[in-house]
Tab-separated table of C-alpha atoms in Angstrom:
chain	number	residue	atom	x	y	z
V	175	MET	CA	12.372	-22.093	-13.151
V	176	ARG	CA	8.897	-20.637	-14.019
V	177	VAL	CA	6.035	-20.177	-11.260
V	178	GLN	CA	2.434	-18.619	-11.833
V	179	PHE	CA	1.040	-16.054	-9.216
V	180	LEU	CA	-2.118	-14.589	-8.751
V	181	LEU	CA	-2.237	-11.312	-7.115
V	182	PRO	CA	-5.973	-10.855	-5.816
V	183	LEU	CA	-6.719	-7.117	-5.428
V	184	THR	CA	-10.041	-6.076	-3.961
V	185	VAL	CA	-11.691	-2.146	-4.236
V	186	LEU	CA	-14.476	-0.160	-4.660
V	187	ALA	CA	-15.947	-0.759	-8.276
V	188	ILE	CA	-16.222	2.938	-9.277
V	189	LEU	CA	-12.419	3.264	-8.116
V	190	ALA	CA	-11.473	-0.324	-10.071
V	191	ALA	CA	-13.198	0.628	-13.688
V	192	ALA	CA	-10.850	3.384	-13.850
V	193	ALA	CA	-7.633	2.154	-12.453
V	194	ALA	CA	-4.253	1.737	-14.597
V	195	LEU	CA	-1.540	-0.689	-13.343
V	196	SER	CA	0.970	2.156	-13.562
V	197	GLY	CA	1.051	5.888	-12.520
V	198	GLY	CA	3.060	8.716	-12.698
V	199	PRO	CA	6.121	9.346	-10.035
V	200	ALA	CA	4.970	10.067	-6.705
V	201	GLN	CA	7.424	12.627	-4.734
V	202	PRO	CA	8.101	12.453	-1.239
V	203	LEU	CA	6.187	14.195	1.870
V	204	SER	CA	7.131	18.010	2.060
V	205	ALA	CA	8.276	18.781	5.649
V	206	GLY	CA	4.919	19.988	7.562
V	207	ALA	CA	1.658	18.788	7.427
V	208	GLN	CA	-0.348	18.755	4.289
V	209	GLN	CA	-4.276	19.138	4.244
V	210	THR	CA	-5.713	16.580	1.402
V	211	PRO	CA	-9.539	16.277	0.919
V	212	VAL	CA	-10.877	12.901	0.410
V	213	PRO	CA	-13.209	12.757	-2.961
V	214	PRO	CA	-16.801	11.407	-2.874
V	215	VAL	CA	-16.953	7.339	-3.643
V	216	GLU	CA	-19.749	5.368	-4.289
V	217	ASN	CA	-20.693	3.222	-1.420
V	218	ALA	CA	-18.583	4.143	0.755
V	219	GLN	CA	-18.465	6.260	3.951
V	220	LEU	CA	-17.241	10.345	3.310
V	221	LEU	CA	-13.985	10.817	5.223
V	222	PRO	CA	-13.524	13.997	7.017
V	223	LEU	CA	-9.905	15.993	6.963
V	224	VAL	CA	-7.182	13.800	6.132
V	225	ILE	CA	-3.672	15.106	7.504
V	226	SER	CA	-0.463	13.468	6.635
V	227	ALA	CA	2.187	13.122	8.788
V	228	ARG	CA	5.286	14.954	8.932
V	229	GLN	CA	8.262	13.109	7.493
V	230	ASN	CA	11.759	14.087	7.916
V	231	THR	CA	13.353	10.871	6.902
V	232	ALA	CA	15.240	9.514	3.417
V	233	VAL	CA	13.055	6.341	4.088
V	234	HIS	CA	9.492	8.106	3.503
V	235	VAL	CA	5.854	7.434	2.446
V	236	LEU	CA	5.043	8.994	-0.745
V	237	THR	CA	2.396	11.405	-1.464
V	238	ASN	CA	-0.228	8.610	-3.538
V	239	ARG	CA	-1.370	7.345	-0.607
V	240	TYR	CA	-5.245	6.577	-0.638
V	241	ALA	CA	-7.645	6.020	2.339
V	242	TYR	CA	-11.650	5.152	2.126
V	243	ALA	CA	-14.210	3.739	4.675
V	244	ASN	CA	-16.252	0.955	3.361
V	245	GLN	CA	-20.233	0.441	4.703
V	246	TYR	CA	-19.238	-2.114	7.179
V	247	GLY	CA	-17.227	0.273	9.473
V	248	SER	CA	-13.472	-0.923	8.020
V	249	PHE	CA	-11.201	1.935	7.039
V	250	PHE	CA	-8.440	1.158	4.556
V	251	VAL	CA	-4.961	3.142	3.684
V	252	PHE	CA	-3.042	2.014	1.048
V	253	GLY	CA	0.302	3.856	0.072
V	254	GLU	CA	3.899	3.448	-0.777
V	255	VAL	CA	7.103	3.819	0.795
V	256	ARG	CA	10.516	4.318	-1.103
V	257	ASN	CA	13.745	3.794	0.586
V	258	GLY	CA	16.492	6.655	0.101
V	259	ILE	CA	19.421	5.452	1.821
V	260	GLN	CA	22.096	3.030	0.592
V	261	GLU	CA	21.091	0.162	2.696
V	262	THR	CA	18.645	-2.647	1.989
V	263	LEU	CA	15.859	-2.720	4.377
V	264	GLY	CA	13.505	-5.836	5.886
V	265	PHE	CA	10.151	-5.271	7.607
V	266	VAL	CA	9.304	-2.039	6.622
V	267	SER	CA	6.170	-0.833	8.647
V	268	VAL	CA	4.208	2.148	8.438
V	269	THR	CA	1.587	2.902	11.379
V	270	ALA	CA	-1.648	4.720	10.726
V	271	ASN	CA	-3.353	6.948	13.724
V	272	LEU	CA	-6.698	8.120	14.106
V	273	TYR	CA	-7.854	11.353	16.210
V	274	ASP	CA	-10.724	12.920	17.625
V	275	GLU	CA	-11.901	16.621	16.988
V	276	ASN	CA	-10.151	17.318	20.550
V	277	ASN	CA	-6.535	16.007	18.660
V	278	GLN	CA	-6.577	12.851	21.048
V	279	LEU	CA	-5.671	9.383	19.830
V	280	VAL	CA	-8.550	7.206	19.824
V	281	ASP	CA	-7.011	4.429	17.631
V	282	SER	CA	-4.230	2.711	15.866
V	283	GLU	CA	-2.703	0.235	13.046
V	284	THR	CA	0.285	-1.030	11.423
V	285	GLY	CA	0.288	-1.899	8.078
V	286	TYR	CA	3.946	-3.842	6.450
V	287	LEU	CA	4.991	-3.518	2.663
V	288	ALA	CA	4.010	-6.516	0.473
V	289	GLY	CA	7.530	-7.510	0.334
V	290	TYR	CA	9.972	-8.422	3.050
V	291	SER	CA	13.136	-6.432	1.475
V	292	LEU	CA	13.402	-3.445	0.276
V	293	PRO	CA	16.627	-2.464	-1.670
V	294	PRO	CA	17.752	1.392	-2.163
V	295	GLY	CA	16.104	3.423	-4.455
V	296	GLU	CA	13.250	1.249	-4.897
V	297	LYS	CA	9.800	1.214	-3.538
V	298	ASP	CA	6.978	-0.986	-2.371
V	299	CYS	CA	3.136	-0.646	-1.547
V	300	PHE	CA	1.606	-1.003	1.981
V	301	LYS	CA	-1.680	-1.418	3.392
V	302	ILE	CA	-2.973	-0.466	6.903
V	303	VAL	CA	-6.630	-2.050	7.619
V	304	PHE	CA	-8.733	-0.899	10.513
V	305	SER	CA	-11.330	-3.393	10.422
V	306	ASP	CA	-14.106	-1.291	12.979
V	307	VAL	CA	-12.966	2.147	12.993
V	308	VAL	CA	-14.321	4.186	16.242
V	309	ASP	CA	-17.065	6.625	15.103
V	310	GLU	CA	-15.621	9.991	17.064
V	311	TRP	CA	-12.415	9.741	14.914
V	312	GLU	CA	-11.897	13.099	12.971
V	313	TYR	CA	-8.632	12.752	10.947
V	314	TYR	CA	-5.719	10.624	10.896
V	315	LEU	CA	-1.813	10.908	10.511
V	316	LEU	CA	0.922	8.697	9.260
V	317	GLU	CA	4.061	8.118	11.145
V	318	ALA	CA	7.637	7.755	9.586
V	319	PRO	CA	8.023	4.149	8.237
V	320	SER	CA	10.040	2.061	10.802
V	321	TYR	CA	12.580	-0.852	9.576
V	322	TRP	CA	15.175	-3.188	10.034
V	323	THR	CA	18.521	-2.799	7.651
V	324	ASP	CA	18.906	-6.341	7.456
V	325	GLY	CA	16.777	-6.835	4.093
V	326	GLU	CA	18.146	-8.769	1.315
V	327	PRO	CA	18.920	-7.673	-2.454
V	328	TRP	CA	15.773	-8.861	-4.509
V	329	PRO	CA	16.734	-11.719	-6.431
V	330	ARG	CA	16.867	-11.591	-10.438
V	331	LEU	CA	13.419	-12.910	-11.199
V	332	ALA	CA	11.614	-11.413	-14.263
V	333	ILE	CA	7.827	-11.061	-14.877
V	334	PHE	CA	6.195	-12.220	-17.974
V	335	ASP	CA	2.879	-13.201	-19.354
V	336	ASP	CA	1.284	-10.662	-17.000
V	337	SER	CA	-2.414	-9.319	-17.698
V	338	ALA	CA	-5.434	-8.203	-15.235
V	339	ALA	CA	-8.999	-8.358	-14.619
V	340	TYR	CA	-11.568	-6.892	-12.904
V	341	HIS	CA	-14.743	-8.574	-11.857
V	342	PRO	CA	-17.331	-6.663	-10.333
V	343	ASP	CA	-19.494	-10.055	-9.838
V	344	LEU	CA	-16.804	-11.307	-7.418
V	345	LEU	CA	-17.071	-8.911	-4.763
V	346	ASP	CA	-15.277	-6.329	-7.365
V	347	ASN	CA	-12.323	-8.106	-7.028
V	348	PHE	CA	-9.134	-7.126	-9.374
V	349	ASP	CA	-7.033	-10.000	-10.575
V	350	ILE	CA	-3.138	-9.752	-11.913
V	351	ILE	CA	-2.116	-12.809	-13.212
V	352	GLY	CA	1.194	-14.146	-14.446
V	353	GLN	CA	4.358	-16.328	-14.748
V	354	VAL	CA	7.836	-15.664	-12.853
V	355	ARG	CA	11.174	-16.973	-14.199
V	356	ASN	CA	14.410	-16.991	-12.056
V	357	ASP	CA	17.046	-15.510	-14.252
V	358	GLY	CA	19.672	-15.661	-11.759
V	359	SER	CA	22.486	-18.227	-10.999
V	360	ARG	CA	20.818	-19.575	-7.635
V	361	ARG	CA	17.627	-21.362	-6.634
V	362	GLU	CA	14.774	-19.269	-5.012
V	363	GLU	CA	11.928	-20.777	-3.041
V	364	TYR	CA	9.408	-19.109	-2.192
V	365	ALA	CA	9.599	-16.299	-4.415
V	366	GLY	CA	7.015	-13.301	-3.390
V	367	ILE	CA	5.109	-10.788	-5.708
V	368	SER	CA	3.967	-7.737	-4.931
V	369	GLY	CA	1.270	-6.010	-6.907
V	370	ALA	CA	-0.219	-2.556	-6.477
V	371	LEU	CA	-3.634	-0.843	-8.255
V	372	TYR	CA	-3.556	2.626	-9.240
V	373	ASP	CA	-5.879	5.264	-10.508
V	374	ASP	CA	-4.981	7.557	-13.345
V	375	ARG	CA	-4.026	9.971	-11.096
V	376	GLY	CA	-1.416	7.333	-9.360
V	377	ARG	CA	-2.897	7.151	-6.155
V	378	VAL	CA	-2.844	3.941	-4.349
V	379	LEU	CA	-5.965	1.838	-4.466
V	380	GLY	CA	-4.949	-1.888	-3.517
V	381	CYS	CA	-1.608	-3.719	-2.690
V	382	GLU	CA	-1.102	-7.390	-2.224
V	383	TYR	CA	1.263	-9.812	-2.384
V	384	ALA	CA	1.569	-13.702	-3.738
V	385	ILE	CA	3.860	-16.537	-3.201
């Protein structure tokens, strides 16, 4: 079975122009909070200091996350979760909390991994969107991932003839196009493909899912 797919990844033009489809290996968050300054981005609001959450679980957010606020008042957090336990996970989610200068919670949003299941040792990307972020926030924290342990193993699907194109004239879209072949012995329906866009430092700039 061959299936064509299209992954539209909308990112800022200055980031997408320098993005690569593969990055270096990412390491789990170390114990304790780590302060990470956010670089300036053209046509985006400069962010306050970003502070990562403490992560002590084997199912963890990798350090290659990226966040930015656009000129329309929306705030985006992209990242990846790796499964470090010996169970296949399902419905993996990550919550981002916004805090003000007095360390008071002012807003919260949750994003899910692009794919439903996450087998042991694998990783997948997530996107968290604050569509109308409040003005008085100063920093955000990521909670440890939440998940079920009822996920299904990934089917034996092979991606081929894949290519990518950046469209600065179409809302800065970055499209990944390709085909999927079923190399397994059973029929698969509603096969899904997740795709992540990385910069040259391995940070996640976009995350989408296609069926």
